Amino acid sequence: MGWFKSRSDDFFSITHKEGKELYYFNQLGLLPIDTYIESHGKTSRTTLDLGVQYNLSIYDAAYLELALRKGGLIATNDGQLISAAKAAGIALLAR
């Protein structure tokens, strides 16, 4: 999964115990997800800086960096990420 840690460690441990991890990873491969390996070097520093600036985990900082770079919204219930998004001028998806 790269250097971003999943919040759902329980998901991986549960699926591993059940022996279904390969099934779930194959299912993820069916999703229309684009990855841009070449952007890693360009975005790593920005992501780390955002994490420090807003006191975010690396994965929340990655969401913030992506929204800033792509002009996207953030949908979250995480109070700290909501505060950071507002401070950075990122629109939030309302419930």
XYZ file of C-alpha atoms in Angstrom:
95
model
C 0.000 0.000 0.000
C 2.963 2.334 -0.270
C 3.990 4.569 2.577
C 0.465 5.623 3.503
C -0.854 3.618 6.409
C -4.421 2.415 6.246
C -6.726 3.500 9.033
C -8.422 0.156 8.784
C -5.711 -2.097 10.176
C -8.480 -4.268 11.583
C -9.758 -4.874 8.048
C -6.422 -6.314 6.997
C -5.957 -8.406 10.126
C -9.514 -9.756 9.915
C -9.216 -10.659 6.246
C -5.820 -12.240 6.861
C -7.258 -14.403 9.610
C -10.078 -15.450 7.314
C -7.698 -16.123 4.412
C -9.586 -13.735 2.140
C -6.922 -11.061 1.668
C -6.203 -12.109 -1.911
C -9.898 -11.883 -2.763
C -10.171 -8.359 -1.335
C -7.004 -7.139 -3.016
C -8.248 -8.538 -6.329
C -11.522 -6.700 -5.790
C -9.601 -3.464 -5.205
C -7.838 -4.067 -8.514
C -11.204 -3.964 -10.289
C -11.918 -0.426 -9.124
C -11.224 2.434 -11.543
C -8.305 3.823 -9.537
C -5.540 5.720 -11.280
C -2.133 5.845 -9.657
C 0.626 8.250 -10.566
C 3.931 6.868 -9.366
C 5.867 9.757 -10.909
C 4.055 12.241 -8.684
C 5.372 10.640 -5.489
C 8.559 12.704 -5.425
C 6.670 15.903 -6.186
C 3.984 15.440 -3.563
C 5.842 13.755 -0.695
C 7.372 16.958 0.649
C 4.096 18.860 0.331
C 2.239 16.079 2.120
C 4.735 16.025 4.962
C 4.638 19.815 5.262
C 0.823 19.793 5.411
C 0.927 17.104 8.081
C 3.225 19.215 10.217
C 1.384 22.478 9.537
C -2.047 21.102 10.454
C -0.922 18.353 12.871
C -2.375 15.587 10.675
C -1.504 11.948 10.205
C 0.324 11.219 6.969
C -2.774 9.703 5.382
C -4.981 12.679 6.298
C -2.267 14.993 4.979
C -2.299 12.956 1.748
C -6.051 13.541 1.385
C -5.498 17.242 1.973
C -2.627 17.404 -0.542
C -4.688 15.612 -3.182
C -7.665 17.925 -2.686
C -5.403 20.974 -2.950
C -3.615 19.668 -6.038
C -6.731 18.486 -7.863
C -9.181 21.098 -6.577
C -11.393 18.445 -5.026
C -13.677 18.166 -2.036
C -13.029 16.341 1.196
C -15.690 14.121 2.760
C -14.846 13.224 6.341
C -16.159 13.141 9.870
C -12.667 13.663 11.292
C -12.671 16.963 13.183
C -8.977 17.618 12.713
C -9.153 17.034 8.952
C -12.253 19.239 8.728
C -10.403 22.062 10.505
C -7.358 21.650 8.263
C -9.484 21.610 5.102
C -11.301 24.772 6.146
C -8.024 26.503 6.983
C -6.566 25.461 3.613
C -9.653 26.676 1.749
C -10.824 23.234 0.635
C -14.544 22.638 0.198
C -16.146 19.979 2.378
C -18.821 17.592 1.207
C -21.834 18.347 3.407
C -23.978 15.592 4.854
